[in-house]
mmCIF file of N, CA, C and O in Angstrom:
data_model
loop_
_atom_site.group_PDB
_atom_site.id
_atom_site.type_symbol
_atom_site.label_atom_id
_atom_site.label_comp_id
_atom_site.label_asym_id
_atom_site.label_seq_id
_atom_site.Cartn_x
_atom_site.Cartn_y
_atom_site.Cartn_z
ATOM 1 N N MET A 1 -33.262 75.472 -120.608
ATOM 2 C CA MET A 1 -33.859 74.828 -119.470
ATOM 3 C C MET A 1 -34.646 75.883 -118.703
ATOM 4 O O MET A 1 -34.095 76.905 -118.319
ATOM 5 N N ALA A 2 -35.878 75.667 -118.471
ATOM 6 C CA ALA A 2 -36.708 76.620 -117.739
ATOM 7 C C ALA A 2 -36.720 76.294 -116.255
ATOM 8 O O ALA A 2 -36.777 75.135 -115.861
ATOM 9 N N VAL A 3 -36.651 77.317 -115.449
ATOM 10 C CA VAL A 3 -36.795 77.164 -114.009
ATOM 11 C C VAL A 3 -38.245 77.478 -113.686
ATOM 12 O O VAL A 3 -38.730 78.569 -113.962
ATOM 13 N N ARG A 4 -38.945 76.535 -113.141
ATOM 14 C CA ARG A 4 -40.366 76.728 -112.862
ATOM 15 C C ARG A 4 -40.621 77.299 -111.483
ATOM 16 O O ARG A 4 -41.544 78.046 -111.276
ATOM 17 N N ARG A 5 -39.788 76.912 -110.533
ATOM 18 C CA ARG A 5 -40.003 77.414 -109.192
ATOM 19 C C ARG A 5 -38.711 77.346 -108.398
ATOM 20 O O ARG A 5 -38.015 76.343 -108.391
ATOM 21 N N LEU A 6 -38.420 78.436 -107.749
ATOM 22 C CA LEU A 6 -37.269 78.529 -106.859
ATOM 23 C C LEU A 6 -37.628 79.631 -105.874
ATOM 24 O O LEU A 6 -38.097 80.688 -106.267
ATOM 25 N N ASN A 7 -37.439 79.395 -104.599
ATOM 26 C CA ASN A 7 -37.887 80.390 -103.637
ATOM 27 C C ASN A 7 -36.794 80.720 -102.630
ATOM 28 O O ASN A 7 -36.584 79.999 -101.679
ATOM 29 N N HIS A 8 -36.106 81.787 -102.884
ATOM 30 C CA HIS A 8 -35.122 82.352 -101.983
ATOM 31 C C HIS A 8 -33.985 81.399 -101.620
ATOM 32 O O HIS A 8 -33.671 81.208 -100.451
ATOM 33 N N ALA A 9 -33.368 80.842 -102.622
ATOM 34 C CA ALA A 9 -32.174 80.024 -102.425
ATOM 35 C C ALA A 9 -30.964 80.943 -102.293
ATOM 36 O O ALA A 9 -30.951 82.055 -102.825
ATOM 37 N N VAL A 10 -29.946 80.484 -101.579
ATOM 38 C CA VAL A 10 -28.715 81.252 -101.402
ATOM 39 C C VAL A 10 -27.535 80.372 -101.787
ATOM 40 O O VAL A 10 -27.466 79.209 -101.377
ATOM 41 N N LEU A 11 -26.625 80.948 -102.577
ATOM 42 C CA LEU A 11 -25.388 80.265 -102.927
ATOM 43 C C LEU A 11 -24.215 81.172 -102.609
ATOM 44 O O LEU A 11 -24.266 82.384 -102.857
ATOM 45 N N TYR A 12 -23.160 80.599 -102.071
ATOM 46 C CA TYR A 12 -21.921 81.320 -101.820
ATOM 47 C C TYR A 12 -20.954 80.934 -102.935
ATOM 48 O O TYR A 12 -20.705 79.745 -103.143
ATOM 49 N N VAL A 13 -20.424 81.933 -103.642
ATOM 50 C CA VAL A 13 -19.651 81.671 -104.858
ATOM 51 C C VAL A 13 -18.296 82.361 -104.802
ATOM 52 O O VAL A 13 -18.112 83.345 -104.080
ATOM 53 N N THR A 14 -17.350 81.844 -105.566
ATOM 54 C CA THR A 14 -16.016 82.440 -105.596
ATOM 55 C C THR A 14 -15.848 83.458 -106.715
ATOM 56 O O THR A 14 -14.922 84.256 -106.673
ATOM 57 N N ASP A 15 -16.711 83.452 -107.715
ATOM 58 C CA ASP A 15 -16.623 84.404 -108.825
ATOM 59 C C ASP A 15 -18.027 84.904 -109.152
ATOM 60 O O ASP A 15 -18.717 84.349 -110.002
ATOM 61 N N LEU A 16 -18.450 85.952 -108.465
ATOM 62 C CA LEU A 16 -19.818 86.446 -108.566
ATOM 63 C C LEU A 16 -20.206 86.806 -109.993
ATOM 64 O O LEU A 16 -21.263 86.393 -110.479
ATOM 65 N N ALA A 17 -19.379 87.544 -110.691
ATOM 66 C CA ALA A 17 -19.711 87.986 -112.053
ATOM 67 C C ALA A 17 -19.935 86.801 -112.987
ATOM 68 O O ALA A 17 -20.879 86.785 -113.783
ATOM 69 N N ARG A 18 -19.101 85.795 -112.884
ATOM 70 C CA ARG A 18 -19.226 84.619 -113.745
ATOM 71 C C ARG A 18 -20.512 83.845 -113.448
ATOM 72 O O ARG A 18 -21.217 83.394 -114.353
ATOM 73 N N VAL A 19 -20.863 83.713 -112.190
ATOM 74 C CA VAL A 19 -22.071 82.975 -111.808
ATOM 75 C C VAL A 19 -23.328 83.751 -112.206
ATOM 76 O O VAL A 19 -24.291 83.167 -112.709
ATOM 77 N N VAL A 20 -23.324 85.073 -112.029
ATOM 78 C CA VAL A 20 -24.451 85.895 -112.467
ATOM 79 C C VAL A 20 -24.640 85.751 -113.968
ATOM 80 O O VAL A 20 -25.759 85.556 -114.454
ATOM 81 N N GLU A 21 -23.553 85.812 -114.718
ATOM 82 C CA GLU A 21 -23.628 85.655 -116.175
ATOM 83 C C GLU A 21 -24.227 84.303 -116.551
ATOM 84 O O GLU A 21 -25.068 84.212 -117.445
ATOM 85 N N PHE A 22 -23.820 83.241 -115.861
ATOM 86 C CA PHE A 22 -24.358 81.912 -116.143
ATOM 87 C C PHE A 22 -25.869 81.861 -115.929
ATOM 88 O O PHE A 22 -26.620 81.426 -116.798
ATOM 89 N N TYR A 23 -26.336 82.295 -114.761
ATOM 90 C CA TYR A 23 -27.769 82.221 -114.470
ATOM 91 C C TYR A 23 -28.592 83.087 -115.421
ATOM 92 O O TYR A 23 -29.693 82.699 -115.811
ATOM 93 N N CYS A 24 -28.056 84.230 -115.811
ATOM 94 C CA CYS A 24 -28.786 85.103 -116.735
ATOM 95 C C CYS A 24 -28.803 84.526 -118.145
ATOM 96 O O CYS A 24 -29.853 84.494 -118.795
ATOM 97 N N TYR A 25 -27.672 84.057 -118.619
ATOM 98 C CA TYR A 25 -27.585 83.551 -119.988
ATOM 99 C C TYR A 25 -28.236 82.175 -120.132
ATOM 100 O O TYR A 25 -29.063 81.961 -121.015
ATOM 101 N N ALA A 26 -27.864 81.242 -119.275
ATOM 102 C CA ALA A 26 -28.310 79.853 -119.438
ATOM 103 C C ALA A 26 -29.741 79.617 -118.960
ATOM 104 O O ALA A 26 -30.453 78.797 -119.528
ATOM 105 N N LEU A 27 -30.163 80.339 -117.923
ATOM 106 C CA LEU A 27 -31.468 80.052 -117.332
ATOM 107 C C LEU A 27 -32.443 81.221 -117.406
ATOM 108 O O LEU A 27 -33.568 81.122 -116.928
ATOM 109 N N GLY A 28 -32.021 82.329 -117.977
ATOM 110 C CA GLY A 28 -32.922 83.449 -118.196
ATOM 111 C C GLY A 28 -33.243 84.282 -116.965
ATOM 112 O O GLY A 28 -34.188 85.062 -116.965
ATOM 113 N N PHE A 29 -32.463 84.140 -115.900
ATOM 114 C CA PHE A 29 -32.692 84.948 -114.712
ATOM 115 C C PHE A 29 -32.395 86.408 -115.021
ATOM 116 O O PHE A 29 -31.648 86.722 -115.938
ATOM 117 N N GLU A 30 -32.981 87.314 -114.218
ATOM 118 C CA GLU A 30 -32.667 88.731 -114.341
ATOM 119 C C GLU A 30 -32.129 89.235 -113.011
ATOM 120 O O GLU A 30 -32.535 88.765 -111.941
ATOM 121 N N VAL A 31 -31.193 90.174 -113.078
ATOM 122 C CA VAL A 31 -30.633 90.760 -111.869
ATOM 123 C C VAL A 31 -31.632 91.777 -111.330
ATOM 124 O O VAL A 31 -32.040 92.695 -112.032
ATOM 125 N N ARG A 32 -32.038 91.604 -110.095
ATOM 126 C CA ARG A 32 -32.997 92.522 -109.451
ATOM 127 C C ARG A 32 -32.269 93.572 -108.629
ATOM 128 O O ARG A 32 -32.697 94.705 -108.545
ATOM 129 N N MET A 33 -31.176 93.178 -107.981
ATOM 130 C CA MET A 33 -30.379 94.108 -107.192
ATOM 131 C C MET A 33 -28.963 93.557 -107.110
ATOM 132 O O MET A 33 -28.771 92.342 -107.077
ATOM 133 N N GLU A 34 -27.996 94.457 -107.081
ATOM 134 C CA GLU A 34 -26.614 94.011 -107.010
ATOM 135 C C GLU A 34 -25.833 94.929 -106.074
ATOM 136 O O GLU A 34 -26.010 96.150 -106.093
ATOM 137 N N ILE A 35 -24.999 94.324 -105.257
ATOM 138 C CA ILE A 35 -24.033 95.040 -104.442
ATOM 139 C C ILE A 35 -22.691 94.681 -105.074
ATOM 140 O O ILE A 35 -22.241 93.535 -104.934
ATOM 141 N N PRO A 36 -22.085 95.596 -105.824
ATOM 142 C CA PRO A 36 -20.898 95.272 -106.617
ATOM 143 C C PRO A 36 -19.832 94.501 -105.841
ATOM 144 O O PRO A 36 -19.464 94.867 -104.726
ATOM 145 N N ASP A 37 -19.390 93.408 -106.454
ATOM 146 C CA ASP A 37 -18.337 92.538 -105.917
ATOM 147 C C ASP A 37 -18.688 91.877 -104.582
ATOM 148 O O ASP A 37 -17.821 91.328 -103.925
ATOM 149 N N ARG A 38 -19.961 91.934 -104.179
ATOM 150 C CA ARG A 38 -20.344 91.318 -102.911
ATOM 151 C C ARG A 38 -21.533 90.393 -103.022
ATOM 152 O O ARG A 38 -21.519 89.289 -102.475
ATOM 153 N N ALA A 39 -22.609 90.853 -103.713
ATOM 154 C CA ALA A 39 -23.830 90.052 -103.756
ATOM 155 C C ALA A 39 -24.685 90.445 -104.953
ATOM 156 O O ALA A 39 -24.590 91.560 -105.464
ATOM 157 N N ALA A 40 -25.524 89.511 -105.372
ATOM 158 C CA ALA A 40 -26.504 89.780 -106.423
ATOM 159 C C ALA A 40 -27.762 88.990 -106.094
ATOM 160 O O ALA A 40 -27.696 87.874 -105.571
ATOM 161 N N PHE A 41 -28.891 89.596 -106.402
ATOM 162 C CA PHE A 41 -30.187 88.969 -106.162
ATOM 163 C C PHE A 41 -30.888 88.837 -107.512
ATOM 164 O O PHE A 41 -31.103 89.836 -108.194
ATOM 165 N N LEU A 42 -31.202 87.604 -107.891
ATOM 166 C CA LEU A 42 -31.747 87.318 -109.207
ATOM 167 C C LEU A 42 -33.166 86.788 -109.107
ATOM 168 O O LEU A 42 -33.542 86.179 -108.099
ATOM 169 N N ARG A 43 -33.920 87.001 -110.166
ATOM 170 C CA ARG A 43 -35.288 86.484 -110.238
ATOM 171 C C ARG A 43 -35.417 85.619 -111.476
ATOM 172 O O ARG A 43 -34.942 85.968 -112.545
ATOM 173 N N SER A 44 -36.088 84.495 -111.314
ATOM 174 C CA SER A 44 -36.324 83.611 -112.451
ATOM 175 C C SER A 44 -37.462 84.188 -113.307
ATOM 176 O O SER A 44 -38.276 84.957 -112.824
ATOM 177 N N PRO A 45 -37.497 83.810 -114.588
ATOM 178 C CA PRO A 45 -38.531 84.331 -115.477
ATOM 179 C C PRO A 45 -39.933 84.017 -114.954
ATOM 180 O O PRO A 45 -40.182 82.930 -114.442
ATOM 181 N N GLU A 46 -40.805 84.979 -115.042
ATOM 182 C CA GLU A 46 -42.212 84.846 -114.657
ATOM 183 C C GLU A 46 -42.435 84.573 -113.174
ATOM 184 O O GLU A 46 -43.501 84.148 -112.765
ATOM 185 N N SER A 47 -41.435 84.833 -112.354
ATOM 186 C CA SER A 47 -41.579 84.636 -110.914
ATOM 187 C C SER A 47 -42.389 85.777 -110.306
ATOM 188 O O SER A 47 -42.322 86.914 -110.759
ATOM 189 N N ALA A 48 -43.122 85.473 -109.261
ATOM 190 C CA ALA A 48 -43.869 86.498 -108.535
ATOM 191 C C ALA A 48 -43.040 87.069 -107.382
ATOM 192 O O ALA A 48 -43.442 88.033 -106.751
ATOM 193 N N ASN A 49 -41.889 86.470 -107.103
ATOM 194 C CA ASN A 49 -41.031 86.920 -106.016
ATOM 195 C C ASN A 49 -40.217 88.144 -106.423
ATOM 196 O O ASN A 49 -39.923 88.340 -107.602
ATOM 197 N N ASP A 50 -39.822 88.932 -105.435
ATOM 198 C CA ASP A 50 -38.896 90.031 -105.697
ATOM 199 C C ASP A 50 -37.572 89.475 -106.210
ATOM 200 O O ASP A 50 -36.974 89.999 -107.134
ATOM 201 N N HIS A 51 -37.107 88.413 -105.576
ATOM 202 C CA HIS A 51 -35.921 87.683 -106.053
ATOM 203 C C HIS A 51 -36.067 86.222 -105.630
ATOM 204 O O HIS A 51 -36.787 85.912 -104.694
ATOM 205 N N ASP A 52 -35.393 85.371 -106.362
ATOM 206 C CA ASP A 52 -35.452 83.936 -106.080
ATOM 207 C C ASP A 52 -34.114 83.367 -105.617
ATOM 208 O O ASP A 52 -34.074 82.355 -104.949
ATOM 209 N N LEU A 53 -33.047 84.022 -106.027
ATOM 210 C CA LEU A 53 -31.715 83.489 -105.786
ATOM 211 C C LEU A 53 -30.810 84.602 -105.289
ATOM 212 O O LEU A 53 -30.689 85.645 -105.935
ATOM 213 N N GLY A 54 -30.186 84.370 -104.155
ATOM 214 C CA GLY A 54 -29.177 85.294 -103.636
ATOM 215 C C GLY A 54 -27.812 84.680 -103.834
ATOM 216 O O GLY A 54 -27.577 83.534 -103.439
ATOM 217 N N LEU A 55 -26.924 85.423 -104.464
ATOM 218 C CA LEU A 55 -25.551 84.964 -104.694
ATOM 219 C C LEU A 55 -24.617 85.857 -103.891
ATOM 220 O O LEU A 55 -24.677 87.080 -104.006
ATOM 221 N N PHE A 56 -23.745 85.248 -103.100
ATOM 222 C CA PHE A 56 -22.827 86.011 -102.258
ATOM 223 C C PHE A 56 -21.393 85.625 -102.574
ATOM 224 O O PHE A 56 -21.029 84.448 -102.540
ATOM 225 N N GLU A 57 -20.579 86.622 -102.868
ATOM 226 C CA GLU A 57 -19.160 86.426 -103.198
ATOM 227 C C GLU A 57 -18.389 86.128 -101.925
ATOM 228 O O GLU A 57 -18.490 86.872 -100.941
ATOM 229 N N VAL A 58 -17.629 85.037 -101.932
ATOM 230 C CA VAL A 58 -16.780 84.714 -100.797
ATOM 231 C C VAL A 58 -15.302 84.814 -101.162
ATOM 232 O O VAL A 58 -14.457 84.788 -100.279
ATOM 233 N N GLY A 59 -14.999 84.897 -102.452
ATOM 234 C CA GLY A 59 -13.615 85.045 -102.887
ATOM 235 C C GLY A 59 -12.797 83.789 -102.687
ATOM 236 O O GLY A 59 -13.273 82.768 -102.200
ATOM 237 N N ASP A 60 -11.533 83.887 -103.024
ATOM 238 C CA ASP A 60 -10.631 82.733 -102.939
ATOM 239 C C ASP A 60 -10.233 82.397 -101.511
ATOM 240 O O ASP A 60 -9.911 81.259 -101.214
ATOM 241 N N ALA A 61 -10.239 83.364 -100.618
ATOM 242 C CA ALA A 61 -9.821 83.118 -99.242
ATOM 243 C C ALA A 61 -10.715 82.095 -98.557
ATOM 244 O O ALA A 61 -10.269 81.378 -97.674
ATOM 245 N N ALA A 62 -11.968 82.013 -98.961
ATOM 246 C CA ALA A 62 -12.902 81.093 -98.318
ATOM 247 C C ALA A 62 -12.971 79.742 -99.011
ATOM 248 O O ALA A 62 -13.806 78.929 -98.692
ATOM 249 N N ARG A 63 -12.105 79.510 -99.979
ATOM 250 C CA ARG A 63 -12.146 78.259 -100.736
ATOM 251 C C ARG A 63 -11.803 77.068 -99.834
ATOM 252 O O ARG A 63 -10.757 77.035 -99.208
ATOM 253 N N PRO A 64 -12.697 76.097 -99.753
ATOM 254 C CA PRO A 64 -12.446 74.915 -98.917
ATOM 255 C C PRO A 64 -11.459 73.953 -99.595
ATOM 256 O O PRO A 64 -11.072 74.162 -100.746
ATOM 257 N N GLN A 65 -11.112 72.905 -98.904
ATOM 258 C CA GLN A 65 -10.190 71.918 -99.456
ATOM 259 C C GLN A 65 -10.773 71.207 -100.662
ATOM 260 O O GLN A 65 -10.062 70.906 -101.599
ATOM 261 N N ASN A 66 -12.073 70.914 -100.637
ATOM 262 C CA ASN A 66 -12.680 70.254 -101.788
ATOM 263 C C ASN A 66 -13.022 71.332 -102.823
ATOM 264 O O ASN A 66 -13.013 72.520 -102.514
ATOM 265 N N PRO A 67 -13.350 70.983 -104.059
ATOM 266 C CA PRO A 67 -13.560 71.990 -105.105
ATOM 267 C C PRO A 67 -14.894 72.719 -105.048
ATOM 268 O O PRO A 67 -15.148 73.576 -105.876
ATOM 269 N N TYR A 68 -15.719 72.432 -104.068
ATOM 270 C CA TYR A 68 -17.046 73.044 -104.004
ATOM 271 C C TYR A 68 -17.146 73.964 -102.795
ATOM 272 O O TYR A 68 -16.744 73.607 -101.697
ATOM 273 N N VAL A 69 -17.699 75.157 -103.004
ATOM 274 C CA VAL A 69 -17.849 76.101 -101.902
ATOM 275 C C VAL A 69 -18.984 75.668 -100.999
ATOM 276 O O VAL A 69 -18.862 75.614 -99.805
ATOM 277 N N GLY A 70 -20.138 75.330 -101.578
ATOM 278 C CA GLY A 70 -21.245 74.848 -100.788
ATOM 279 C C GLY A 70 -22.510 75.614 -101.096
ATOM 280 O O GLY A 70 -22.524 76.524 -101.861
#
């Protein structure tokens, strides 16, 4: 599946490494910058942006009652 356009989206995730692996493997994103165990900034293929997606680790402590972080 190709991502044609995404501009500075942010997701808060409970497992940063797993989510980074998914976006890189399944959608072809590349890691542009990473703050270990805290955040990663990814760029979609052929994007003109420095990064398109910011992923921020919130860990299990921030897990809401429903199964989705948000």
